[in-house]
């Protein structure tokens, strides 16, 4: 069952990237992150009351709470970097780098969680790493243009923080309801996001956001909430070294929708890279 939750997480995450890209087109990325987190938080706590897990909040240990807080802060940092990268770069380049956090997550799960390593896992890591390299290569027409590579830095930072999120979140939800754990950690994501907005004095820009941006920022928050709930439910029962790679299959719907709705096309090298990433992810499922 946890595999189905992991696949659900991948689908909603894939849709989120496209909705967010459209939503932040004319909006400050940090402000958009803070606004959409409000929706994610509301959705997360709604689900807590729907499943009736609020009563178990007393059973959360100090250790669980510590790791949920750290996971929330890591998530906030990852989001801020990710949406800034999306604003500066194209979806079909930013997303593969973000998904490369799979490799780092697996390494960390081997080191800190004691999850076993196997040959298929090593092969999958190599394929994902190679695929990511091909995906970020410039097309011929792009080589003629001089553009900032700042998006690349933000995308890699997003991947690093996403890896930390997976490990910290895995520890944080052990022994507690995953829905409640998700809601608690989202509180700290929200706090971090708004602290940054106020530090940068961007809160006044809210009144300048147009209706279209509001709509897509809101929808991206909703799909993020659904993705999270599926993801942490899968982490609760499954191995982090398997759940995370399945979640990263969100690159498939993301690339598909970026082609259909954002008109972003892939070069031959990028298609090879995409195939390698998907292949590497599927290899990881071999026991």
JSON list of N, CA and C in Angstrom, two decimals, residues 33-38 40-41 68-80 182-196:
[
{"chain": "A", "resi": 33, "resn": "UNK", "atom": "N", "xyz": [6.01, 31.61, -2.08]},
{"chain": "A", "resi": 33, "resn": "UNK", "atom": "CA", "xyz": [6.26, 30.45, -1.22]},
{"chain": "A", "resi": 33, "resn": "UNK", "atom": "C", "xyz": [5.52, 30.59, 0.11]},
{"chain": "A", "resi": 34, "resn": "UNK", "atom": "N", "xyz": [5.59, 31.78, 0.70]},
{"chain": "A", "resi": 34, "resn": "UNK", "atom": "CA", "xyz": [4.93, 32.02, 1.98]},
{"chain": "A", "resi": 34, "resn": "UNK", "atom": "C", "xyz": [3.41, 31.92, 1.85]},
{"chain": "A", "resi": 35, "resn": "UNK", "atom": "N", "xyz": [2.86, 32.46, 0.77]},
{"chain": "A", "resi": 35, "resn": "UNK", "atom": "CA", "xyz": [1.41, 32.44, 0.57]},
{"chain": "A", "resi": 35, "resn": "UNK", "atom": "C", "xyz": [0.89, 31.03, 0.36]},
{"chain": "A", "resi": 36, "resn": "UNK", "atom": "N", "xyz": [1.59, 30.26, -0.48]},
{"chain": "A", "resi": 36, "resn": "UNK", "atom": "CA", "xyz": [1.12, 28.91, -0.76]},
{"chain": "A", "resi": 36, "resn": "UNK", "atom": "C", "xyz": [1.26, 28.00, 0.45]},
{"chain": "A", "resi": 37, "resn": "UNK", "atom": "N", "xyz": [2.21, 28.32, 1.33]},
{"chain": "A", "resi": 37, "resn": "UNK", "atom": "CA", "xyz": [2.39, 27.52, 2.53]},
{"chain": "A", "resi": 37, "resn": "UNK", "atom": "C", "xyz": [1.20, 27.67, 3.48]},
{"chain": "A", "resi": 38, "resn": "UNK", "atom": "N", "xyz": [0.55, 28.83, 3.44]},
{"chain": "A", "resi": 38, "resn": "UNK", "atom": "CA", "xyz": [-0.66, 29.04, 4.25]},
{"chain": "A", "resi": 38, "resn": "UNK", "atom": "C", "xyz": [-1.72, 28.02, 3.85]},
{"chain": "A", "resi": 40, "resn": "UNK", "atom": "N", "xyz": [-1.17, 25.13, 2.25]},
{"chain": "A", "resi": 40, "resn": "UNK", "atom": "CA", "xyz": [-0.69, 23.79, 2.61]},
{"chain": "A", "resi": 40, "resn": "UNK", "atom": "C", "xyz": [-0.96, 23.51, 4.09]},
{"chain": "A", "resi": 41, "resn": "UNK", "atom": "N", "xyz": [-0.70, 24.51, 4.93]},
{"chain": "A", "resi": 41, "resn": "UNK", "atom": "CA", "xyz": [-0.91, 24.34, 6.37]},
{"chain": "A", "resi": 41, "resn": "UNK", "atom": "C", "xyz": [-2.38, 24.09, 6.69]},
{"chain": "A", "resi": 68, "resn": "UNK", "atom": "N", "xyz": [10.83, 16.89, 13.58]},
{"chain": "A", "resi": 68, "resn": "UNK", "atom": "CA", "xyz": [9.78, 17.51, 12.77]},
{"chain": "A", "resi": 68, "resn": "UNK", "atom": "C", "xyz": [10.08, 18.99, 12.53]},
{"chain": "A", "resi": 69, "resn": "UNK", "atom": "N", "xyz": [10.58, 19.65, 13.56]},
{"chain": "A", "resi": 69, "resn": "UNK", "atom": "CA", "xyz": [10.95, 21.07, 13.42]},
{"chain": "A", "resi": 69, "resn": "UNK", "atom": "C", "xyz": [12.09, 21.22, 12.43]},
{"chain": "A", "resi": 70, "resn": "UNK", "atom": "N", "xyz": [13.13, 20.39, 12.58]},
{"chain": "A", "resi": 70, "resn": "UNK", "atom": "CA", "xyz": [14.28, 20.45, 11.68]},
{"chain": "A", "resi": 70, "resn": "UNK", "atom": "C", "xyz": [13.86, 20.12, 10.25]},
{"chain": "A", "resi": 71, "resn": "UNK", "atom": "N", "xyz": [12.97, 19.15, 10.11]},
{"chain": "A", "resi": 71, "resn": "UNK", "atom": "CA", "xyz": [12.47, 18.78, 8.79]},
{"chain": "A", "resi": 71, "resn": "UNK", "atom": "C", "xyz": [11.70, 19.93, 8.16]},
{"chain": "A", "resi": 72, "resn": "UNK", "atom": "N", "xyz": [10.91, 20.62, 8.98]},
{"chain": "A", "resi": 72, "resn": "UNK", "atom": "CA", "xyz": [10.15, 21.77, 8.49]},
{"chain": "A", "resi": 72, "resn": "UNK", "atom": "C", "xyz": [11.05, 22.89, 8.02]},
{"chain": "A", "resi": 73, "resn": "UNK", "atom": "N", "xyz": [12.10, 23.17, 8.77]},
{"chain": "A", "resi": 73, "resn": "UNK", "atom": "CA", "xyz": [13.04, 24.22, 8.39]},
{"chain": "A", "resi": 73, "resn": "UNK", "atom": "C", "xyz": [13.78, 23.85, 7.11]},
{"chain": "A", "resi": 74, "resn": "UNK", "atom": "N", "xyz": [14.16, 22.58, 6.99]},
{"chain": "A", "resi": 74, "resn": "UNK", "atom": "CA", "xyz": [14.84, 22.12, 5.78]},
{"chain": "A", "resi": 74, "resn": "UNK", "atom": "C", "xyz": [13.91, 22.22, 4.57]},
{"chain": "A", "resi": 75, "resn": "UNK", "atom": "N", "xyz": [12.64, 21.90, 4.78]},
{"chain": "A", "resi": 75, "resn": "UNK", "atom": "CA", "xyz": [11.65, 22.01, 3.71]},
{"chain": "A", "resi": 75, "resn": "UNK", "atom": "C", "xyz": [11.49, 23.46, 3.27]},
{"chain": "A", "resi": 76, "resn": "UNK", "atom": "N", "xyz": [11.40, 24.35, 4.24]},
{"chain": "A", "resi": 76, "resn": "UNK", "atom": "CA", "xyz": [11.27, 25.77, 3.92]},
{"chain": "A", "resi": 76, "resn": "UNK", "atom": "C", "xyz": [12.43, 26.27, 3.08]},
{"chain": "A", "resi": 77, "resn": "UNK", "atom": "N", "xyz": [13.64, 25.88, 3.47]},
{"chain": "A", "resi": 77, "resn": "UNK", "atom": "CA", "xyz": [14.83, 26.28, 2.72]},
{"chain": "A", "resi": 77, "resn": "UNK", "atom": "C", "xyz": [14.81, 25.70, 1.32]},
{"chain": "A", "resi": 78, "resn": "UNK", "atom": "N", "xyz": [14.39, 24.44, 1.20]},
{"chain": "A", "resi": 78, "resn": "UNK", "atom": "CA", "xyz": [14.32, 23.78, -0.11]},
{"chain": "A", "resi": 78, "resn": "UNK", "atom": "C", "xyz": [13.31, 24.47, -1.01]},
{"chain": "A", "resi": 79, "resn": "UNK", "atom": "N", "xyz": [12.15, 24.79, -0.47]},
{"chain": "A", "resi": 79, "resn": "UNK", "atom": "CA", "xyz": [11.11, 25.47, -1.26]},
{"chain": "A", "resi": 79, "resn": "UNK", "atom": "C", "xyz": [11.57, 26.83, -1.76]},
{"chain": "A", "resi": 80, "resn": "UNK", "atom": "N", "xyz": [12.16, 27.59, -0.87]},
{"chain": "A", "resi": 80, "resn": "UNK", "atom": "CA", "xyz": [12.61, 28.93, -1.23]},
{"chain": "A", "resi": 80, "resn": "UNK", "atom": "C", "xyz": [13.61, 28.87, -2.37]},
{"chain": "A", "resi": 182, "resn": "UNK", "atom": "N", "xyz": [2.99, 15.68, 9.43]},
{"chain": "A", "resi": 182, "resn": "UNK", "atom": "CA", "xyz": [3.05, 16.60, 8.29]},
{"chain": "A", "resi": 182, "resn": "UNK", "atom": "C", "xyz": [2.52, 17.98, 8.68]},
{"chain": "A", "resi": 183, "resn": "UNK", "atom": "N", "xyz": [1.40, 18.00, 9.41]},
{"chain": "A", "resi": 183, "resn": "UNK", "atom": "CA", "xyz": [0.79, 19.27, 9.82]},
{"chain": "A", "resi": 183, "resn": "UNK", "atom": "C", "xyz": [1.70, 20.06, 10.76]},
{"chain": "A", "resi": 184, "resn": "UNK", "atom": "N", "xyz": [2.32, 19.36, 11.69]},
{"chain": "A", "resi": 184, "resn": "UNK", "atom": "CA", "xyz": [3.20, 20.03, 12.66]},
{"chain": "A", "resi": 184, "resn": "UNK", "atom": "C", "xyz": [4.42, 20.64, 11.96]},
{"chain": "A", "resi": 185, "resn": "UNK", "atom": "N", "xyz": [5.04, 19.88, 11.08]},
{"chain": "A", "resi": 185, "resn": "UNK", "atom": "CA", "xyz": [6.24, 20.39, 10.42]},
{"chain": "A", "resi": 185, "resn": "UNK", "atom": "C", "xyz": [5.90, 21.56, 9.49]},
{"chain": "A", "resi": 186, "resn": "UNK", "atom": "N", "xyz": [4.68, 21.57, 8.95]},
{"chain": "A", "resi": 186, "resn": "UNK", "atom": "CA", "xyz": [4.29, 22.65, 8.06]},
{"chain": "A", "resi": 186, "resn": "UNK", "atom": "C", "xyz": [4.20, 23.98, 8.80]},
{"chain": "A", "resi": 187, "resn": "UNK", "atom": "N", "xyz": [3.90, 23.93, 10.09]},
{"chain": "A", "resi": 187, "resn": "UNK", "atom": "CA", "xyz": [3.86, 25.15, 10.90]},
{"chain": "A", "resi": 187, "resn": "UNK", "atom": "C", "xyz": [5.21, 25.85, 10.84]},
{"chain": "A", "resi": 188, "resn": "UNK", "atom": "N", "xyz": [6.28, 25.07, 10.91]},
{"chain": "A", "resi": 188, "resn": "UNK", "atom": "CA", "xyz": [7.62, 25.65, 10.93]},
{"chain": "A", "resi": 188, "resn": "UNK", "atom": "C", "xyz": [8.08, 26.08, 9.54]},
{"chain": "A", "resi": 189, "resn": "UNK", "atom": "N", "xyz": [7.54, 25.41, 8.51]},
{"chain": "A", "resi": 189, "resn": "UNK", "atom": "CA", "xyz": [7.80, 25.86, 7.14]},
{"chain": "A", "resi": 189, "resn": "UNK", "atom": "C", "xyz": [7.20, 27.25, 6.96]},
{"chain": "A", "resi": 190, "resn": "UNK", "atom": "N", "xyz": [5.97, 27.42, 7.45]},
{"chain": "A", "resi": 190, "resn": "UNK", "atom": "CA", "xyz": [5.27, 28.69, 7.32]},
{"chain": "A", "resi": 190, "resn": "UNK", "atom": "C", "xyz": [6.00, 29.81, 8.07]},
{"chain": "A", "resi": 191, "resn": "UNK", "atom": "N", "xyz": [6.42, 29.52, 9.29]},
{"chain": "A", "resi": 191, "resn": "UNK", "atom": "CA", "xyz": [7.13, 30.53, 10.08]},
{"chain": "A", "resi": 191, "resn": "UNK", "atom": "C", "xyz": [8.39, 30.99, 9.36]},
{"chain": "A", "resi": 192, "resn": "UNK", "atom": "N", "xyz": [9.16, 30.03, 8.87]},
{"chain": "A", "resi": 192, "resn": "UNK", "atom": "CA", "xyz": [10.40, 30.36, 8.18]},
{"chain": "A", "resi": 192, "resn": "UNK", "atom": "C", "xyz": [10.14, 31.19, 6.93]},
{"chain": "A", "resi": 193, "resn": "UNK", "atom": "N", "xyz": [9.13, 30.80, 6.15]},
{"chain": "A", "resi": 193, "resn": "UNK", "atom": "CA", "xyz": [8.82, 31.50, 4.90]},
{"chain": "A", "resi": 193, "resn": "UNK", "atom": "C", "xyz": [8.44, 32.96, 5.15]},
{"chain": "A", "resi": 194, "resn": "UNK", "atom": "N", "xyz": [7.59, 33.19, 6.16]},
{"chain": "A", "resi": 194, "resn": "UNK", "atom": "CA", "xyz": [7.14, 34.55, 6.43]},
{"chain": "A", "resi": 194, "resn": "UNK", "atom": "C", "xyz": [8.21, 35.41, 7.10]},
{"chain": "A", "resi": 195, "resn": "UNK", "atom": "N", "xyz": [9.08, 34.79, 7.88]},
{"chain": "A", "resi": 195, "resn": "UNK", "atom": "CA", "xyz": [10.20, 35.54, 8.47]},
{"chain": "A", "resi": 195, "resn": "UNK", "atom": "C", "xyz": [11.07, 36.12, 7.36]},
{"chain": "A", "resi": 196, "resn": "UNK", "atom": "N", "xyz": [11.32, 35.31, 6.33]},
{"chain": "A", "resi": 196, "resn": "UNK", "atom": "CA", "xyz": [12.13, 35.77, 5.20]},
{"chain": "A", "resi": 196, "resn": "UNK", "atom": "C", "xyz": [11.42, 36.89, 4.44]}
]
